[in-house]
């Protein structure tokens, strides 16, 4: 059992008194050898953290690339759909098919010919054919495709979209 001494109105045990007297004297509870070690990370700890980061990046990178490709394909579909609608609108308004995409720009149907998101150039493949709107039997732009020879995620070449 511990003996209690009474100091003022407080009862303090002998063990508590010894600890408080050491703290008052500036002596911590750790031995001197532990107090003198520098704080920081060891090489092993840093290597483990770097290894974990590399594993996480190697898992996330393919998903990131897949997301980028999906965004490009979505933009390609949107651009093709929009330009096909503009070709039809031009034909309905003017009574003839446009001869080129530049004609859609000069007529004010587009601000500029968009870049192909797959090739990153404005180098579209234009399909021309007989103009059903023309009374003279002319030809014009009937369809538009990507000029890329790559294959999309759905298994079809971009040039067939």
Coordinates of N, CA and C in Angstrom, one line a residue:
X1 N 0.8 -1.2 0.0 CA 0.0 0.0 0.0 C 0.8 1.2 0.0
X2 N 0.3 2.3 -0.6 CA 1.1 3.5 -0.7 C 0.7 4.4 0.5
X3 N 1.7 5.1 1.0 CA 1.5 6.1 2.0 C 1.1 7.4 1.5
X4 N 0.1 8.0 2.0 CA -0.3 9.4 1.5 C 0.2 10.4 2.5
X5 N 0.7 11.5 2.0 CA 1.1 12.6 2.8 C 0.1 13.7 2.5
X6 N -0.2 14.5 3.4 CA -1.1 15.6 3.2 C -0.3 16.9 3.1
X7 N -0.4 17.6 2.0 CA 0.2 18.9 1.8 C -0.9 19.8 1.5
X8 N -1.2 20.7 2.3 CA -2.3 21.7 2.2 C -3.6 20.9 2.3
X9 N -4.4 21.0 1.3 CA -5.7 20.3 1.3 C -5.6 19.1 0.4
X10 N -4.5 18.8 -0.2 CA -4.4 17.7 -1.2 C -3.6 16.5 -0.6
X11 N -4.1 15.3 -1.0 CA -3.4 14.1 -0.5 C -2.6 13.6 -1.8
X12 N -1.3 13.5 -1.6 CA -0.4 13.1 -2.7 C 0.3 11.9 -2.3
X13 N 0.3 10.9 -3.2 CA 1.0 9.6 -3.0 C 2.5 9.8 -3.2
X14 N 3.3 8.9 -2.6 CA 4.8 9.0 -2.7 C 5.2 8.9 -4.1
X15 N 4.6 8.0 -4.9 CA 5.0 7.8 -6.3 C 4.7 9.1 -7.1
X16 N 3.5 9.7 -6.9 CA 3.1 10.9 -7.7 C 4.1 12.0 -7.3
X17 N 4.5 12.1 -6.0 CA 5.4 13.1 -5.6 C 6.8 13.0 -6.3
X18 N 7.2 11.7 -6.5 CA 8.5 11.5 -7.1 C 8.5 11.9 -8.6
X19 N 7.4 11.6 -9.2 CA 7.2 11.9 -10.7 C 7.2 13.5 -10.8
X20 N 6.4 14.1 -10.0 CA 6.2 15.5 -10.1 C 7.5 16.3 -9.8
X21 N 8.3 15.7 -8.9 CA 9.6 16.4 -8.5 C 10.6 16.2 -9.7
X22 N 10.5 15.1 -10.4 CA 11.4 14.9 -11.6 C 11.0 15.8 -12.7
X23 N 9.7 16.0 -12.9 CA 9.2 16.9 -14.0 C 9.6 18.3 -13.7
X24 N 9.5 18.7 -12.4 CA 9.9 20.1 -12.0 C 11.3 20.3 -12.2
X25 N 12.1 19.3 -12.1 CA 13.6 19.4 -12.2 C 14.0 19.4 -13.7
X26 N 13.1 19.2 -14.7 CA 13.4 19.2 -16.1 C 13.9 17.8 -16.6
X27 N 13.6 16.8 -15.9 CA 14.0 15.4 -16.3 C 12.8 14.7 -16.8
X28 N 12.9 14.2 -18.0 CA 11.7 13.5 -18.6 C 11.8 12.1 -18.2
X29 N 10.7 11.4 -18.5 CA 10.6 10.0 -18.1 C 11.4 9.1 -19.0
X30 N 11.9 9.5 -20.2 CA 12.6 8.7 -21.1 C 14.1 8.6 -20.7
X31 N 14.8 7.5 -20.9 CA 16.2 7.5 -20.7 C 16.9 8.4 -21.6
X32 N 18.1 8.8 -21.3 CA 18.9 9.8 -22.0 C 19.2 9.3 -23.5
X33 N 19.4 8.1 -23.7 CA 19.7 7.6 -25.0 C 18.6 7.8 -26.0
X34 N 17.4 7.6 -25.5 CA 16.2 7.8 -26.4 C 16.0 9.3 -26.7
X35 N 16.3 10.1 -25.8 CA 16.0 11.6 -25.9 C 17.0 12.2 -26.9
X36 N 18.2 11.6 -27.1 CA 19.2 12.2 -28.0 C 19.1 11.7 -29.4
X37 N 18.2 10.7 -29.8 CA 18.1 10.2 -31.1 C 17.4 11.3 -32.0
X38 N 17.8 11.5 -33.2 CA 17.2 12.5 -34.1 C 15.8 11.9 -34.5
X39 N 14.9 12.8 -34.7 CA 13.6 12.4 -35.2 C 13.5 12.5 -36.7
X40 N 12.7 11.7 -37.4 CA 12.6 11.7 -38.8 C 12.3 10.3 -39.3
X41 N 12.4 10.1 -40.7 CA 12.0 8.9 -41.3 C 13.3 8.1 -41.6
X42 N 13.2 6.8 -41.5 CA 14.3 6.0 -41.9 C 14.2 5.7 -43.4
X43 N 15.3 5.2 -44.0 CA 15.3 4.9 -45.4 C 14.3 3.8 -45.7
X44 N 14.1 2.8 -44.8 CA 13.2 1.8 -45.0 C 11.7 2.3 -45.1
X45 N 11.4 3.2 -44.2 CA 10.1 3.8 -44.2 C 9.8 4.6 -45.4
X46 N 10.8 5.3 -45.9 CA 10.6 6.1 -47.1 C 10.4 5.1 -48.3
X47 N 11.2 4.1 -48.4 CA 11.1 3.1 -49.5 C 9.7 2.4 -49.5
X48 N 9.2 2.1 -48.3 CA 7.9 1.5 -48.3 C 6.8 2.5 -48.8
X49 N 6.9 3.7 -48.4 CA 5.9 4.7 -48.8 C 6.0 4.9 -50.3
X50 N 7.2 5.0 -50.9 CA 7.4 5.2 -52.3 C 6.8 4.0 -53.0
X51 N 7.1 2.8 -52.5 CA 6.6 1.6 -53.2 C 5.0 1.6 -53.2
X52 N 4.4 2.0 -52.1 CA 2.9 2.1 -52.1 C 2.4 3.1 -53.1
X53 N 3.1 4.2 -53.2 CA 2.7 5.2 -54.2 C 2.8 4.7 -55.6
X54 N 3.9 4.0 -55.9 CA 4.1 3.4 -57.2 C 3.0 2.4 -57.6
X55 N 2.6 1.6 -56.6 CA 1.6 0.6 -56.8 C 0.3 1.3 -57.1
X56 N 0.0 2.3 -56.4 CA -1.3 3.0 -56.6 C -1.3 3.7 -57.9
X57 N -0.2 4.3 -58.3 CA -0.2 5.0 -59.6 C -0.3 3.9 -60.8
X58 N 0.4 2.8 -60.6 CA 0.3 1.8 -61.7 C -1.1 1.2 -61.8
X59 N -1.9 1.3 -60.8 CA -3.3 0.8 -60.8 C -4.2 1.9 -61.5
X60 N -3.9 3.2 -61.1 CA -4.8 4.3 -61.6 C -4.5 4.7 -63.0
X61 N -3.2 4.6 -63.5 CA -2.8 5.0 -64.8 C -3.6 4.4 -66.0
X62 N -3.8 3.1 -66.0 CA -4.7 2.5 -67.1 C -6.1 3.1 -67.1
X63 N -6.7 3.2 -65.9 CA -8.0 3.8 -65.9 C -8.1 5.2 -66.4
X64 N -7.0 6.0 -66.1 CA -7.0 7.4 -66.5 C -6.9 7.4 -68.1
X65 N -6.0 6.6 -68.6 CA -5.9 6.5 -70.1 C -7.2 6.1 -70.8
X66 N -7.9 5.1 -70.1 CA -9.2 4.7 -70.7 C -10.2 5.8 -70.6
X67 N -10.2 6.6 -69.6 CA -11.1 7.7 -69.5 C -10.8 8.8 -70.5
X68 N -9.6 9.1 -70.8 CA -9.2 10.0 -71.8 C -9.6 9.6 -73.2
X69 N -9.5 8.3 -73.5 CA -9.9 7.8 -74.8 C -11.4 7.8 -74.9
X70 N -12.1 7.5 -73.9 CA -13.5 7.6 -73.9 C -14.0 9.0 -74.2
X71 N -13.4 10.0 -73.6 CA -13.7 11.4 -73.8 C -13.5 11.8 -75.2
X72 N -12.4 11.3 -75.8 CA -12.1 11.6 -77.2 C -13.1 11.0 -78.2
X73 N -13.5 9.8 -77.9 CA -14.4 9.1 -78.7 C -15.8 9.8 -78.6
X74 N -16.2 10.2 -77.4 CA -17.4 10.9 -77.2 C -17.4 12.2 -78.0
X75 N -16.3 12.9 -78.0 CA -16.2 14.2 -78.7 C -16.3 13.9 -80.2
X76 N -15.6 12.9 -80.7 CA -15.7 12.5 -82.1 C -17.1 12.2 -82.5
X77 N -17.9 11.5 -81.8 CA -19.3 11.2 -82.1 C -20.1 12.5 -82.1
X78 N -19.8 13.3 -81.2 CA -20.6 14.6 -81.1 C -20.3 15.5 -82.4
X79 N -19.0 15.6 -82.7 CA -18.6 16.4 -83.8 C -19.1 15.9 -85.2
X80 N -19.1 14.5 -85.3 CA -19.6 13.9 -86.6 C -21.1 14.2 -86.7
X81 N -21.8 14.0 -85.6 CA -23.3 14.2 -85.6 C -23.6 15.6 -85.9
X82 N -22.9 16.5 -85.3 CA -23.2 18.0 -85.5 C -22.9 18.3 -87.0
X83 N -21.8 17.9 -87.5 CA -21.4 18.3 -88.9 C -22.4 17.6 -89.9
X84 N -22.8 16.4 -89.6 CA -23.8 15.8 -90.5 C -25.2 16.6 -90.5
X85 N -25.5 17.0 -89.3 CA -26.8 17.9 -89.2 C -26.6 19.2 -89.9
X86 N -25.4 19.8 -89.8 CA -25.2 21.0 -90.5 C -25.2 20.9 -92.0
X87 N -24.7 19.7 -92.5 CA -24.7 19.4 -94.0 C -26.1 19.3 -94.4
X88 N -27.0 18.7 -93.6 CA -28.4 18.6 -94.0 C -29.1 19.9 -93.9
X89 N -28.8 20.7 -92.9 CA -29.4 22.1 -92.8 C -29.0 22.9 -94.0
X90 N -27.7 22.9 -94.4 CA -27.2 23.6 -95.5 C -27.9 23.2 -96.8
X91 N -28.1 21.9 -97.0 CA -28.7 21.4 -98.2 C -30.2 21.8 -98.2
X92 N -30.9 21.8 -97.1 CA -32.3 22.2 -97.0 C -32.4 23.7 -97.3
X93 N -31.5 24.5 -96.7 CA -31.6 26.0 -96.9 C -31.2 26.4 -98.3
X94 N -30.1 25.9 -98.8 CA -29.6 26.4 -100.1 C -30.1 25.6 -101.3
X95 N -30.7 24.4 -101.1 CA -31.1 23.6 -102.2 C -30.0 22.9 -102.9
X96 N -28.9 22.7 -102.3 CA -27.8 21.9 -102.9 C -26.8 21.5 -101.7
X97 N -26.1 20.5 -102.0 CA -25.1 20.0 -101.0 C -23.9 20.9 -101.0
X98 N -23.2 21.1 -99.9 CA -22.0 21.9 -99.9 C -20.9 21.1 -100.6
X99 N -20.0 21.9 -101.2 CA -18.8 21.3 -101.9 C -17.7 20.9 -101.0
X100 N -17.6 21.6 -99.8 CA -16.6 21.3 -98.9 C -17.0 21.7 -97.5
X101 N -16.2 21.4 -96.5 CA -16.6 21.9 -95.1 C -16.3 23.4 -95.0
X102 N -15.4 23.9 -95.8 CA -15.1 25.3 -95.8 C -16.3 26.1 -96.2
X103 N -17.1 25.5 -97.1 CA -18.3 26.2 -97.6 C -19.3 26.4 -96.4
X104 N -19.3 25.4 -95.5 CA -20.2 25.5 -94.3 C -19.7 26.7 -93.4
X105 N -18.4 26.9 -93.4 CA -17.9 27.9 -92.6 C -18.2 29.3 -93.2
X106 N -17.9 29.4 -94.5 CA -18.2 30.7 -95.1 C -19.7 31.1 -95.1
X107 N -20.5 30.1 -95.2 CA -22.0 30.3 -95.1 C -22.5 30.6 -93.7
X108 N -21.7 30.5 -92.7 CA -22.0 30.8 -91.4 C -22.7 29.7 -90.6
X109 N -22.6 28.5 -91.1 CA -23.2 27.3 -90.4 C -22.2 26.8 -89.3
X110 N -20.9 27.1 -89.4 CA -19.9 26.7 -88.4 C -19.0 27.9 -88.3
X111 N -18.4 28.1 -87.1 CA -17.4 29.1 -87.0 C -16.1 28.7 -87.6
X112 N -15.7 27.4 -87.4 CA -14.5 26.9 -88.0 C -14.7 25.4 -88.1
X113 N -13.9 24.7 -88.9 CA -13.9 23.3 -89.0 C -13.3 22.7 -87.7
X114 N -14.0 21.9 -87.0 CA -13.4 21.4 -85.7 C -12.2 20.4 -86.0
X115 N -11.4 20.3 -85.0 CA -10.3 19.3 -85.1 C -10.8 17.9 -84.8
X116 N -10.3 16.9 -85.5 CA -10.6 15.5 -85.2 C -10.0 15.2 -83.8
X117 N -10.8 14.8 -82.8 CA -10.2 14.5 -81.5 C -9.2 13.4 -81.5
X118 N -9.3 12.5 -82.5 CA -8.4 11.3 -82.5 C -7.1 11.7 -83.1
X119 N -7.1 12.4 -84.3 CA -5.8 12.8 -84.9 C -5.3 14.2 -84.5
X120 N -6.2 14.9 -83.9 CA -5.9 16.3 -83.4 C -5.6 17.3 -84.6
X121 N -6.2 17.0 -85.7 CA -6.1 17.9 -86.9 C -7.4 18.0 -87.5
X122 N -7.6 19.0 -88.3 CA -8.9 19.2 -89.0 C -8.8 18.5 -90.4
X123 N -8.5 17.2 -90.4 CA -8.3 16.5 -91.6 C -9.3 15.4 -91.7
X124 N -10.5 15.8 -91.9 CA -11.7 14.9 -92.0 C -11.7 14.2 -93.4
X125 N -12.2 13.0 -93.4 CA -12.5 12.3 -94.7 C -13.9 12.6 -95.1
X126 N -14.0 13.2 -96.3 CA -15.3 13.6 -96.8 C -15.8 12.7 -97.9
X127 N -17.0 12.2 -97.7 CA -17.7 11.4 -98.7 C -18.5 12.3 -99.6
X128 N -18.3 12.2 -100.9 CA -19.1 13.0 -101.8 C -20.0 12.0 -102.6
X129 N -21.1 12.6 -103.1 CA -22.0 11.8 -103.9 C -23.0 12.7 -104.6
X130 N -23.9 12.0 -105.3 CA -24.9 12.8 -106.1 C -25.8 13.6 -105.1
X131 N -26.1 14.8 -105.6 CA -26.9 15.8 -104.8 C -28.4 15.6 -105.1
X132 N -29.1 15.0 -104.2 CA -30.5 14.8 -104.5 C -31.3 16.1 -104.5
X133 N -30.8 17.1 -103.9 CA -31.4 18.4 -103.8 C -31.3 19.3 -105.1
X134 N -30.2 19.0 -105.9 CA -29.9 19.8 -107.0 C -30.8 19.4 -108.2
X135 N -31.2 20.4 -108.9 CA -32.0 20.2 -110.2 C -31.0 19.9 -111.3
X136 N -29.8 20.3 -111.2 CA -28.8 20.1 -112.3 C -28.1 18.8 -112.2
X137 N -28.3 18.0 -111.1 CA -27.6 16.7 -111.0 C -26.2 16.8 -110.5
X138 N -25.9 17.7 -109.7 CA -24.5 17.9 -109.2 C -24.1 17.0 -108.1
X139 N -22.9 17.1 -107.6 CA -22.5 16.3 -106.5 C -22.1 17.3 -105.3
X140 N -21.9 16.7 -104.2 CA -21.5 17.5 -103.0 C -21.2 16.6 -101.8
X141 N -20.9 17.2 -100.7 CA -20.5 16.4 -99.5 C -21.8 15.7 -98.9
X142 N -21.7 14.4 -98.9 CA -22.9 13.7 -98.3 C -22.6 13.1 -96.9
X143 N -21.4 12.9 -96.6 CA -21.1 12.4 -95.3 C -19.6 12.8 -94.9
X144 N -19.3 12.6 -93.6 CA -18.0 12.9 -93.1 C -17.6 11.8 -92.1
X145 N -16.3 11.5 -92.1 CA -15.7 10.5 -91.2 C -14.4 11.0 -90.7
X146 N -13.9 10.3 -89.7 CA -12.6 10.6 -89.1 C -11.5 10.1 -90.1
X147 N -10.4 10.7 -90.2 CA -9.3 10.2 -91.1 C -8.4 9.3 -90.3
X148 N -8.7 9.0 -89.1 CA -7.8 8.1 -88.3 C -8.0 6.6 -88.8
X149 N -6.9 5.9 -88.8 CA -7.0 4.5 -89.2 C -7.0 3.6 -87.9
X150 N -7.0 4.2 -86.8 CA -7.1 3.5 -85.5 C -8.5 2.8 -85.3
X151 N -8.5 1.9 -84.4 CA -9.8 1.2 -84.1 C -10.3 1.7 -82.8
X152 N -11.6 1.9 -82.7 CA -12.2 2.4 -81.5 C -12.4 1.3 -80.5
X153 N -12.9 1.7 -79.3 CA -13.1 0.8 -78.2 C -14.2 -0.2 -78.5
X154 N -15.1 0.2 -79.5 CA -16.2 -0.7 -79.9 C -15.8 -1.7 -80.9
X155 N -14.5 -1.6 -81.4 CA -14.0 -2.6 -82.4 C -14.1 -2.1 -83.8
X156 N -14.7 -1.0 -84.1 CA -14.9 -0.5 -85.4 C -13.8 0.6 -85.6
X157 N -13.2 0.7 -86.9 CA -12.3 1.8 -87.1 C -13.0 3.1 -87.1
X158 N -12.3 4.1 -86.7 CA -12.9 5.5 -86.5 C -13.3 6.0 -87.9
X159 N -12.7 5.5 -89.0 CA -13.1 6.0 -90.3 C -14.5 5.5 -90.7
X160 N -15.0 4.5 -90.0 CA -16.4 4.0 -90.3 C -17.5 4.6 -89.5
X161 N -17.1 5.4 -88.5 CA -18.1 6.0 -87.6 C -19.0 7.0 -88.3

